[in-house]
Each structure stands twice: as structure tokens, then as C-alpha cells.
Amino acid sequence: MIKLLCLFLAFLVTGIMPLACTAEETPSSPKELTILTHDSFDIGAAVIAEFEMEFNATISIMKGGDAGEVINKAILTKTNPIADILYGIDNTFLSRALEENIFIAYRSPLLDNVPDSYHLDLGNRVMPVDVGFVTINYDHALLATKGLAEPETLLDLTDPSFKGTLVVQNPATSSPGLAFLLSTIAQFGETGSYTYLDYWRDLKDNDVLIKNGWSDSYYGDFSIHGGTRPLVVSYSTSPAAEIFYSEGKYTTPPSRIITSTDSAFMQIEGIGILQGTSHEILAKHFVDFAMDRTFQEDFPTRMWVFPVNKLAVTKGVFADFAEKPATSTRLNSDSIAKNRNRWIKEWTEVVIR
Amino acid sequence: MMTHSWKFWGAFLLIIFLAFTVVYPLISILNLSFRGNSNMVWIDVLTDNYYLDTLVFTTWQAIASTLLTLLIGIPSAYAFARYNFPGKRLLRGLTTVPFVMPPLVIALGFIALLGEKGIINSLLQSMFNLDDAPLRLMNTIYAILIAHIIYEFTIVVRIVSTAWANLDPDIENAARMLGASQWKVFSKITLPLLLPAIIAAGSLIFVFTFTSFGVVLILGGANYATLEVSIYTLAAHLLELPAAGVLTVIQMTITIVLMAFYARYQQRAALSFNLVPNKATTMHPRGKFDKLLCVSNYIIVLIILSPLVALIVRSLISDGHITLTGFTNLFSNERDSFFFVSPLQAITNSLLFGACTVAVAVPIGIISGLLLGNSANWRKALLDSILMLPLGISAVTMGFGFLIAFNQWGLNLTGSWTIIVIAHATLAYPFVLRSILPVLRTITPSLREAAQMLGASKGNIFTRIELPILWRGIVVGAVFAFAVSLGEFGATLLLHRPEHTTMPIAIFRYLGQPGESNLMQALSMSCILMFISTVGFVAIERLRFRNLGSF
């Protein structure tokens, strides 16, 4: 029996070895393209199948955590890349990744269909692929019950009447949380009589609740899903998604967003080919494919972000209710890269510790 | 010659396994973290008051969680060990259900039950005509401690009750007859004999809560951080690897040292005595005291499970109406997502990973248990604590370690199904080890000697004597291994292909998008996870193999 156990263990250890060998690719067998992306990535099965058919490829998707974690994983493994493509690097993490030189430059011909304001990198190491806006969502019905006016600007949230109504995410652990912090920095600045830290002190005095992740704040604390707080940091498309996923219950959104100038933060997500890929040509095809209409028109009601391709047409609930805040703050991504950790630390000192 | 060879080979294989799954990834990531001149980082981190506070908080909340769980769990373990009552096996199966639930789901159950608009606050408000919710537990230390008790309760119940069930009641009866008071019998006889099991359970709970991550991250809000949460923030989001590395080393050192002391203490506390079959020690509740104990046991378990009950209720109510749409929607892929899996597929995947994990973790746990065996010395204690490392090392660090370590020489991480099982088994075997060690150490050496004198071979002694006695411990270990696999999340998320989606991964996917239908599907999938795991636990407990399982 003991011998049997040992034998089993020996079998196990030798069983690990085959992992070290991957199948040899013959010319006719499909090539495997691995895409590293964040947890929120979603796309139609038919869209992926179309690419696989056309290019005799197999797509493998690796989800490495939220946007920030994914970039860091790509940077950590740059000497032995874990994927061929990274999908979902946004302007808050761009410079860091570019400094680490993890991408191969490739200018997709489809970039011509993308408005200049969405271009991410002059060196073409990252191609823009989708865009989203982080802003305050609010439960207007509850505000009305409480006799509160609907907030119009970020500054309104410091008004004592909004005490205990807002839940935001920790910028040290959450992408939307970081985007919201950046929007306050862009709006209030670091110098002058009222800095972003003064703003956060006021929010803190107004009993802002800080959660570590989007899911726990949105489903745990936001009032439309059983929480008690009528204001939450989320995406500008979340009200439209609420209709889409309501099984016909809502015909108008149960929540609204603050749309005033400079209250939202624009997150442009990009796609890049990772250095060290052995499928460079196929990867380039995929970049083109992701920027093309089929792909761009498929993801809006899955990832709840806007297409960047001018020719892409959105449909249904997304077209009717997804709002693009008119102007949105956009900090220079170099300055974000340079200051991100310092800002987060300063914020943590003021708000949490 | 033969007598030494199995130990040698067992140890050899164990070392290879550990080196491959734990040491090599750990060294890879630490090597990368401390590349270059990193002495300053040590000084920076060690002199930063924030990290000192974090360490203090991490330690005291772990101690508090361990003591509270033991306090609540031991009476329950007694009831499970000594009485036969209706639905006993099911009830014990249910205690392990929270163990597999993702912290995010437990948090939602908490909110449904104890939130300001939750069931209890609504009841209190209507009973006492209050305007505001009287109970405000969310985002406080109490929420963290309660969640830890809910998660770890089953560890005490299972490990302590297994030992208690084999304790000869005659020893206690004799003492009673000689005039000892009930308290004296408990403190001088029962407690010392149970101590190895209590310590085993306590050490597991301590390590678990010391490295607590999801519970603190989600239920504590941003105001509380354990070392593990700090490591996560530093490594995963700020990419300050050197500082994360320092914290990892600190966390690991503390766990190894504490576990070595625990192991040493456990060796000393272990008394060998005659174990009796579980049948001889259990009885039907007769007196008032017995019945009271059994009834309160039902109540304790119900309270432990109440957030999950609230969740089941919530999964059936949408917009004030009772509905099953959450469940029915799970089965339709109307939006044709690349990541869609049917719930049946997710259940199958979870069960397959669980079964494989049990098959791998149980032999490893038994071999490590036999290696640590009866001899008691510091070397063995250190080996014991090193064997517990998978639970004591930062999971975040290990995740990065796996990525770096196993992404070389043409290894392909994403495609491999086996690496998920290996990751699960690495996290699971310490439970098997802890479950069998207290039993193994109480086997009287004279039993073995007698068998040897009668001419039994080593192998015969193992299969005829040790294995039957160990069987219940092995079953407990198997239940935990299964539970660890069913609930595992971090490694699976990174390594799985869509077709390998497990139940927790599916839940997580739904909770990543806004909208009632997503929430309902996540809750419905959680209910399915609860049901499947209960069935699994009860089924494993019923496992019999020839004469095995009757002890």
C-alpha cells in the first residue's frame, strides 16, 4: 500500500513533465494565438469563430485580473511572454508599459478610421480599440424620495445634503477607482487654493465610503441593488446596461450619470502585440480584426464600452441609452505614469489612514 | 533495507513535488523582486509605521478569529462526536459549504442579512419602530471576524469531532465514578486528550486568517488591510515588487516560525492511548442536557449558515416578486458569448477538478503524515511547518511566481488542465496532513509492536491497522481537499480556458457586469454551488472501502 502510494506520487511527478512539451505545429494545424486581457473582456463566440476560420487559428484567452494587474503581469513576464497579444491597456497604464518596451510597433491600416482624439501612441506600439467613461452614477428615484436635487458637478458631492450617499473604489485596488481619482486631479489640480486632496478631505468629511472593488461597491452598496448609497462610481454606460439586463423591467434607466464638463474620466483601451511573440503576422491580423466593424459592433453590449472605429454602428439599448459625456478629462499619460503611485499614496494618507 | 526505502522514496518524491510547486515559483518571484540593490527597501518597509500597524492588525485579527472560532466550534464538535441525531451527516456537510463560497458571495449574503436594508435590520426596525437601522456591521472589524468564523467553523467541527468520536468514554466515566466533577473531567482528561486535534484545527485557522485576503478586501472596505492585502496592492496594482517581496518574506517567516512551534507543541501534546471505534462512543440524546446540546447545535449551524440562507432567498426574489429567472437564464446563451458555459458544464468542471484534487492531495497528505510520523523532534517540527507553506505563503506572490516560473522552456500555461489540478492539490494537501496527524499520533505503539511480533509486515501493519484507524481522518482531509478545489478561484481564473470554467469563475463573471439579471444569475449559480458542494461532502463522508470507514 505504501509502495503503491509512492508509485502514485512518482507517477504524478513524471506526469508533470509532459507539461514541458507543447505540441509541435505542423503547417496545416491551426496556430494558437494567446490573448492576455482583463476580467471584463467579453466577445461573441461567432466573432472569434470567424477569425479562427479565416486565419486557421485557435484563440486562447487568458484573463489576468483587472486592467492594472494585467499590465503588471505582462511587464513581469516580458522576458518570456505569456501571450501574443495584450488587450485592454488603457491610458492610465500606457506609459509604464511603453517604458518597459513590451510591445512591437504596428500601425494598423484601420487606425485611419479612428478619430485622432482616441490615438494612444505616436509610436504605434498600441492601437486604440475601445473607449469608456468613468463617472458618478446615481439612483434618481431614491434621491427624489430623500428630497435631494440630482448632482450636476463633482463639487456638489461635498455639499452636506449629500452626506453618506457616495461609494467609491480604492484607486490602489480598482481601475474605475483610479480613473475617478484621476478625474478629480484633472479637475482640481495639485496646486492652488483648492486641490484634489482638499476635495477628498471634503468627501471624507461627507462620509464617503471606500470599497476595494467595483463589484462589491456596485452590488453591495449602490442603492438600486440592495445597498443604501444612491451614488456610486461606475461607467457612463452602466444605466444602459441596467435596462439591457433587466429582462424587460426597465424601459428607461433606473440610474443616471453626471454629465457636466470634466466630471468623467475617459479610458481609452488599446491592443498591442507583445514582444517575443512567435505569431507576429497572425497577431497583426488579429489587431486589424479587433479594430474592424464586426468586432467593434459586437462588444458594446458585452463590455459596455464604445467602439473607436468611426464606421462601427451601435444598436438597440446601447445606441439609445449609452451616454458619452460631452467633454472628458484626459490627463497626459506620461504624467499619469510618473505620478500615479505618488497620487495613490497621497490619497491613501488623506482618505484612509 | 526495505524498511528505510519507502520513507526515502516518499520523502524524495515529496521534495520534488514541493520544489516544483512551491519553492521554485517562490524563488523565481523573489529573485525578480530583489534584483539589484534592494537593501534600502528592507529599511523603508521595516521602518514604515503603516506596515507595522498592518502586521499588528493582521496578527490580532487572526488570533481573535482563531479563538472565537474554537470557542463556538468546540461545543458543536462535541455534539457531532457524541450524539446521533436526525440529519447529522447533512448538517455536518452544510457546515463546510461556506468554505467553498467566494468572499464576494458571502459579502452579498451578509448585506442581504445584516446590511442596513437587510432582513435583520428591517425586522428590528419594524419591531421597535426605529427610523434608522440599529445594526451597522458592514465595513467594520466585526464583519471580518464574523466572516472568518463562518468560513473556519467547519475546520473545528470536522477535525475536533473526528478525534472526539474515537475517544474512549470509559476513561471519562471512570473519573466520574471516582468522584471527579464534570468540569474536572473535562479540564483534566478530555481537554488534554483532545488538545492535538484542537491545536491542529487552531493552527489551520490561524494560518488561514493570518493570510486572509478576500474577506478583508471585500468585507472590511478600504479601512482594513492584512499583510496579504498590502502585498496584493503593492504587487498587482502598484508594481512595487521589492516592497511586496519584503512583506512576503516577513509573512512567510512568521508563518514558518509559528507553525514550527505549533508542530513541536503538537508533538509533545500528543498522547497515545487506545482509540475506540466511533460506534462505541456515540449515543442517542437521552437526558435534558443531551437534547439541549443537540438542539443548540442545530441552532449554531443555522446561525453560521444564515448569510447563505439570506442569499438563497435573495436569489428567488427580484423586484418584490418570487421568480426563477436567475436559474433559467443560466441555461440560455442568448447573447452567444465566447465565455458562456452551461451550468451543467461548470458543475462538471468543478466536480472533475475536485475529484482530481482529492486523488492527488490525499496520497501526498498521507505520505507527509507518515513521514512526520511519531518521532518528535525539532527537525520534524520544521519539516511540518514547511509542509504547511502552501497555506502560509502569499497567494498573490505565488500567482506571480507561477507565471514567471512556468512560462519557460516552451511550457504552455493556459492550455494545461493538469496545472490547475496541481495548483489546487498544492493548496489542499496541508488539510489532509492536518486532518490525519492528530489521529496518527494517538495510535498506541504497542499496537504496531504486537502486530510486528505476530509476524505482520510493515505493509500489512499499514493496511490492517493504521489505515483503518486513519480512515476517518483521511475522509475529513478528502472533504477539505474537495472543498478547497471547489472554491479555488485565483489560480483557476488565470489558468483556465473558457471550456474549463468552474462555478466560482462563472459567478465572478456575472458579478463583473452591471444589471439585475447578472446579479440574479450570480446568486443562482451560488445556490447551485451550495447544493453541489453539500451533496459532494455528504457523498465523500459515506465512502466505505471493505472494512474501512467503520472505525
Coordinates of C-alpha atoms in Angstrom, one line a residue, chain A:
Chain A
M1 CA 0.0 0.0 0.0
I2 CA 2.7 2.4 0.9
K3 CA 4.6 1.4 -2.1
L4 CA 1.5 2.0 -4.1
L5 CA 1.3 5.5 -2.7
C6 CA 4.9 6.2 -3.6
L7 CA 4.3 4.8 -7.0
F8 CA 1.4 7.1 -7.4
L9 CA 3.4 10.1 -6.4
A10 CA 6.1 9.0 -8.8
F11 CA 3.5 8.8 -11.5
L12 CA 2.4 12.3 -10.5
V13 CA 5.9 13.8 -10.6
T14 CA 6.6 12.3 -14.0
G15 CA 3.1 13.4 -15.1
I16 CA 4.2 16.9 -14.6
M17 CA 7.0 16.5 -17.1
P18 CA 4.8 16.3 -20.2
L19 CA 3.7 19.8 -19.4
A20 CA 7.0 20.9 -20.5
C21 CA 6.4 19.9 -24.1
T22 CA 3.9 21.6 -26.2
A23 CA 2.6 20.0 -29.4
E24 CA 4.7 20.7 -32.5
E25 CA 2.9 22.8 -35.0
T26 CA 2.5 21.3 -38.4
P27 CA 1.8 23.6 -41.3
S28 CA -1.8 22.5 -41.6
S29 CA -2.7 22.5 -37.9
P30 CA -4.2 25.8 -36.6
K31 CA -1.8 28.2 -34.9
E32 CA -2.7 29.2 -31.4
L33 CA -2.9 32.9 -30.6
T34 CA -3.0 33.7 -26.9
I35 CA -4.6 37.0 -25.8
L36 CA -3.9 38.3 -22.3
T37 CA -6.7 40.5 -21.1
H38 CA -8.7 41.8 -18.1
D39 CA -11.6 40.1 -16.3
S40 CA -14.2 42.2 -18.0
F41 CA -13.3 41.1 -21.5
D42 CA -16.2 39.5 -23.4
I43 CA -16.9 38.9 -27.1
G44 CA -19.3 36.9 -29.2
A45 CA -18.4 33.3 -29.9
A46 CA -19.3 33.8 -33.5
V47 CA -16.9 36.7 -33.9
I48 CA -14.0 34.6 -32.5
A49 CA -15.0 31.7 -34.7
E50 CA -15.0 34.0 -37.8
F51 CA -11.4 34.9 -37.1
E52 CA -10.4 31.3 -36.4
M53 CA -11.9 30.2 -39.6
E54 CA -10.4 32.9 -41.8
F55 CA -6.9 32.6 -40.5
N56 CA -6.8 28.9 -39.5
A57 CA -6.1 29.9 -35.9
T58 CA -7.2 28.9 -32.4
I59 CA -7.8 31.8 -30.0
S60 CA -6.9 31.3 -26.4
I61 CA -7.8 33.9 -23.9
M62 CA -6.1 34.4 -20.6
K63 CA -7.7 36.7 -18.0
G64 CA -5.1 38.1 -15.6
G65 CA -7.2 40.2 -13.2
D66 CA -8.3 43.8 -13.6
A67 CA -6.7 46.2 -16.1
G68 CA -3.8 47.2 -13.8
E69 CA -3.0 43.7 -12.8
V70 CA -2.9 42.5 -16.4
I71 CA -0.4 45.1 -17.5
N72 CA 1.8 44.3 -14.5
K73 CA 1.7 40.6 -15.4
A74 CA 2.7 41.4 -18.9
I75 CA 5.6 43.5 -17.7
L76 CA 6.7 40.9 -15.2
T77 CA 6.8 38.2 -17.8
K78 CA 8.3 40.2 -20.6
T79 CA 11.4 38.1 -21.0
N80 CA 9.2 35.0 -21.5
P81 CA 5.8 36.4 -22.7
I82 CA 2.8 34.5 -21.6
A83 CA 0.7 35.7 -24.6
D84 CA 1.0 37.1 -28.1
I85 CA -1.4 40.0 -27.6
L86 CA -2.5 42.2 -24.8
Y87 CA -6.0 43.6 -25.0
G88 CA -7.1 46.3 -22.7
I89 CA -4.2 48.5 -21.8
D90 CA -5.6 51.9 -21.1
N91 CA -4.2 55.5 -20.9
T92 CA -3.7 55.2 -17.2
F93 CA -1.2 52.4 -17.6
L94 CA 0.1 53.1 -21.1
S95 CA 3.4 55.0 -20.4
R96 CA 4.5 52.4 -17.9
A97 CA 4.1 49.6 -20.4
L98 CA 5.8 51.7 -23.1
E99 CA 8.8 52.4 -20.9
E100 CA 9.1 48.7 -20.3
N101 CA 9.1 48.2 -24.0
I102 CA 6.8 45.2 -24.0
F103 CA 5.1 45.9 -27.4
I104 CA 6.0 45.6 -31.1
A105 CA 5.1 48.6 -33.1
Y106 CA 2.4 48.0 -35.7
R107 CA 0.3 50.6 -37.4
S108 CA -2.9 49.0 -38.4
P109 CA -4.5 50.5 -41.6
L110 CA -7.7 50.7 -39.6
L111 CA -6.2 53.4 -37.5
D112 CA -7.4 55.8 -40.2
N113 CA -10.9 55.1 -39.2
V114 CA -10.2 56.2 -35.6
P115 CA -10.6 59.8 -34.6
D116 CA -7.4 61.5 -33.6
S117 CA -8.6 62.1 -30.1
Y118 CA -8.5 58.4 -29.4
H119 CA -5.0 57.7 -30.7
L120 CA -2.9 56.4 -27.8
D121 CA 0.7 56.2 -29.0
L122 CA 2.5 58.2 -31.7
G123 CA 4.9 55.3 -32.0
N124 CA 2.0 52.9 -32.8
R125 CA 3.0 50.3 -30.2
V126 CA -0.6 50.3 -29.0
M127 CA -3.7 50.7 -31.2
P128 CA -6.9 52.1 -29.7
V129 CA -9.7 49.6 -29.6
D130 CA -12.4 50.8 -27.3
V131 CA -13.3 53.7 -25.1
G132 CA -15.2 54.1 -21.8
F133 CA -16.0 56.9 -19.4
V134 CA -15.8 56.6 -15.6
T135 CA -18.2 58.9 -13.8
I136 CA -20.7 59.2 -10.9
N137 CA -23.9 57.1 -11.4
Y138 CA -26.9 58.0 -9.2
D139 CA -30.2 56.5 -8.2
H140 CA -32.5 59.4 -9.1
A141 CA -35.6 57.8 -7.6
L142 CA -34.0 57.5 -4.2
L143 CA -32.6 61.0 -4.4
A144 CA -36.1 62.3 -5.1
T145 CA -37.5 60.3 -2.1
K146 CA -34.9 61.8 0.1
G147 CA -35.8 65.3 -1.3
L148 CA -32.3 65.7 -2.8
A149 CA -31.5 67.5 -6.0
E150 CA -29.7 65.5 -8.7
P151 CA -26.0 66.2 -8.5
E152 CA -24.6 68.1 -11.5
T153 CA -20.9 68.5 -10.7
L154 CA -18.3 66.7 -8.7
L155 CA -18.3 69.6 -6.3
D156 CA -22.0 69.1 -5.5
L157 CA -21.0 65.8 -3.7
T158 CA -19.2 67.8 -1.0
D159 CA -22.5 69.5 -0.1
P160 CA -23.7 68.4 3.4
S161 CA -27.0 67.3 2.0
F162 CA -25.1 64.5 0.2
K163 CA -23.6 63.3 3.4
G164 CA -23.3 59.5 3.4
T165 CA -24.6 59.0 -0.1
L166 CA -21.5 58.2 -2.1
V167 CA -19.5 55.0 -2.5
V168 CA -16.2 55.0 -4.5
Q169 CA -13.5 52.4 -5.2
N170 CA -10.0 52.4 -3.8
P171 CA -7.6 53.7 -6.5
A172 CA -5.0 51.3 -5.2
T173 CA -7.0 48.2 -6.0
S174 CA -9.5 49.2 -8.7
S175 CA -9.4 50.6 -12.2
P176 CA -12.5 52.7 -12.0
G177 CA -11.4 53.9 -8.6
L178 CA -8.1 55.1 -10.1
A179 CA -9.9 56.7 -13.0
F180 CA -12.2 58.6 -10.6
L181 CA -9.2 59.8 -8.6
L182 CA -7.5 61.0 -11.8
S183 CA -10.7 62.9 -12.8
T184 CA -10.5 64.7 -9.5
I185 CA -6.8 65.5 -10.0
A186 CA -7.5 66.8 -13.5
Q187 CA -10.3 69.0 -12.3
F188 CA -9.0 70.3 -9.0
G189 CA -5.2 70.1 -9.7
E190 CA -2.4 69.7 -7.2
T191 CA -1.8 73.4 -6.5
G192 CA -3.9 76.4 -5.8
S193 CA -6.4 77.2 -3.1
Y194 CA -8.5 74.0 -3.5
T195 CA -6.5 71.0 -4.5
Y196 CA -7.7 67.5 -5.3
L197 CA -6.7 66.5 -1.8
D198 CA -8.9 69.3 -0.3
Y199 CA -11.7 67.9 -2.4
W200 CA -11.1 64.4 -1.0
R201 CA -10.9 65.8 2.6
D202 CA -14.3 67.3 2.0
L203 CA -15.6 64.0 0.6
K204 CA -14.2 62.2 3.6
D205 CA -16.0 64.7 5.9
N206 CA -19.1 64.0 3.9
D207 CA -18.8 60.3 4.9
V208 CA -17.7 58.8 1.6
L209 CA -17.5 55.0 1.7
I210 CA -14.4 53.4 0.1
K211 CA -14.6 49.9 -1.2
N212 CA -11.8 47.9 -2.8
G213 CA -13.6 46.7 -5.9
W214 CA -16.2 47.7 -8.4
S215 CA -18.4 44.6 -7.9
D216 CA -18.7 44.9 -4.1
S217 CA -19.5 48.6 -4.3
Y218 CA -22.0 48.3 -7.1
Y219 CA -23.8 45.2 -5.9
G220 CA -23.2 45.7 -2.2
D221 CA -23.6 49.4 -1.5
F222 CA -25.3 51.0 -4.5
S223 CA -29.0 51.5 -3.7
I224 CA -30.5 50.1 -6.8
H225 CA -29.1 46.6 -5.9
G226 CA -30.0 46.5 -2.2
G227 CA -27.3 48.8 -0.8
T228 CA -28.0 52.1 0.9
R229 CA -25.9 54.6 -1.1
P230 CA -27.6 56.4 -4.1
L231 CA -24.3 57.5 -5.6
V232 CA -21.6 55.2 -7.0
V233 CA -18.5 55.5 -9.2
S234 CA -19.2 53.4 -12.3
Y235 CA -19.2 53.7 -16.1
S236 CA -21.3 56.1 -18.2
T237 CA -22.9 53.0 -19.8
S238 CA -24.0 51.3 -16.6
P239 CA -27.5 52.9 -16.7
A240 CA -28.0 51.5 -20.3
A241 CA -26.7 48.1 -19.1
E242 CA -29.3 48.2 -16.3
I243 CA -32.0 48.3 -18.9
F244 CA -30.3 45.7 -21.1
Y245 CA -30.1 43.2 -18.2
S246 CA -33.4 44.0 -16.6
E247 CA -35.5 41.3 -18.5
G248 CA -37.8 44.0 -19.8
K249 CA -38.5 45.5 -16.4
Y250 CA -37.0 48.9 -17.3
T251 CA -37.7 50.9 -20.3
T252 CA -35.8 53.9 -19.0
P253 CA -32.6 53.7 -17.0
P254 CA -33.0 53.3 -13.2
S255 CA -29.8 55.3 -12.7
R256 CA -28.3 58.4 -14.3
I257 CA -24.9 59.9 -14.7
I258 CA -23.3 63.2 -14.0
T259 CA -22.5 64.6 -17.4
S260 CA -21.1 68.1 -16.7
T261 CA -17.9 69.1 -18.3
D262 CA -14.8 67.5 -16.8
S263 CA -16.6 65.2 -14.4
A264 CA -15.9 62.0 -16.3
F265 CA -12.6 60.3 -17.0
M266 CA -12.0 58.9 -20.5
Q267 CA -10.4 55.5 -20.5
I268 CA -9.2 54.6 -24.0
E269 CA -8.3 50.9 -24.2
G270 CA -5.7 49.7 -26.5
I271 CA -4.4 46.5 -28.1
G272 CA -0.8 45.7 -28.5
I273 CA 1.4 42.8 -29.9
L274 CA 3.7 41.6 -27.2
Q275 CA 7.5 41.4 -27.8
G276 CA 8.7 37.9 -28.2
T277 CA 5.6 36.5 -30.0
S278 CA 6.2 33.7 -32.4
H279 CA 3.0 34.5 -34.4
E280 CA 3.6 38.1 -35.3
I281 CA 1.8 38.1 -38.7
L282 CA -1.3 36.4 -37.2
A283 CA -1.2 38.8 -34.3
K284 CA -1.3 41.7 -36.7
H285 CA -4.3 40.2 -38.4
F286 CA -6.0 40.0 -35.0
V287 CA -5.3 43.7 -34.3
D288 CA -6.9 44.6 -37.6
F289 CA -9.8 42.3 -36.8
A290 CA -10.3 43.8 -33.4
M291 CA -10.4 47.3 -34.9
D292 CA -12.8 46.3 -37.7
R293 CA -16.5 46.6 -37.7
T294 CA -17.6 43.1 -36.8
F295 CA -15.6 43.1 -33.6
Q296 CA -16.3 46.7 -32.8
E297 CA -20.0 46.3 -33.2
D298 CA -20.1 43.2 -31.2
F299 CA -18.6 44.3 -27.9
P300 CA -20.6 47.3 -26.9
T301 CA -23.4 45.3 -25.2
R302 CA -20.9 42.9 -23.7
M303 CA -18.2 45.1 -22.3
W304 CA -20.2 48.2 -22.2
V305 CA -17.6 50.4 -23.8
F306 CA -17.8 52.4 -27.0
P307 CA -16.2 51.4 -30.3
V308 CA -13.4 53.6 -31.6
N309 CA -13.9 52.9 -35.3
K310 CA -16.0 55.7 -36.8
L311 CA -17.7 53.3 -39.1
A312 CA -19.0 51.0 -36.4
V313 CA -22.7 51.4 -35.7
T314 CA -24.1 50.6 -32.3
K315 CA -27.6 49.2 -31.9
G316 CA -30.6 48.9 -29.6
V317 CA -30.3 49.8 -26.0
F318 CA -26.7 50.8 -26.3
A319 CA -27.4 53.2 -29.2
D320 CA -30.4 54.7 -27.3
F321 CA -29.2 55.0 -23.8
A322 CA -25.4 54.7 -23.6
E323 CA -24.1 58.2 -23.0
K324 CA -20.8 59.7 -24.0
P325 CA -20.1 62.6 -21.6
A326 CA -19.5 65.6 -23.9
T327 CA -16.0 66.6 -22.9
S328 CA -14.0 64.5 -20.7
T329 CA -10.8 65.0 -18.7
R330 CA -7.8 63.4 -20.1
L331 CA -4.6 63.7 -18.2
N332 CA -1.4 63.2 -20.2
S333 CA -0.5 59.6 -19.9
D334 CA 3.2 60.4 -19.2
S335 CA 2.2 62.5 -16.3
I336 CA -0.1 59.7 -15.1
A337 CA 2.8 57.2 -15.3
K338 CA 5.2 59.4 -13.5
N339 CA 2.8 60.4 -10.7
R340 CA 0.3 57.5 -10.3
N341 CA 1.9 55.8 -7.3
R342 CA 2.6 59.1 -5.6
W343 CA -1.0 60.3 -6.1
I344 CA -2.3 57.0 -4.8
K345 CA -0.1 57.3 -1.7
E346 CA -1.2 60.8 -1.0
W347 CA -4.8 59.9 -1.5
T348 CA -4.4 56.9 0.9
E349 CA -2.7 59.1 3.5
V350 CA -5.6 61.6 3.4
V351 CA -8.6 59.3 2.9
I352 CA -7.8 56.0 4.6
R353 CA -5.0 56.2 7.1

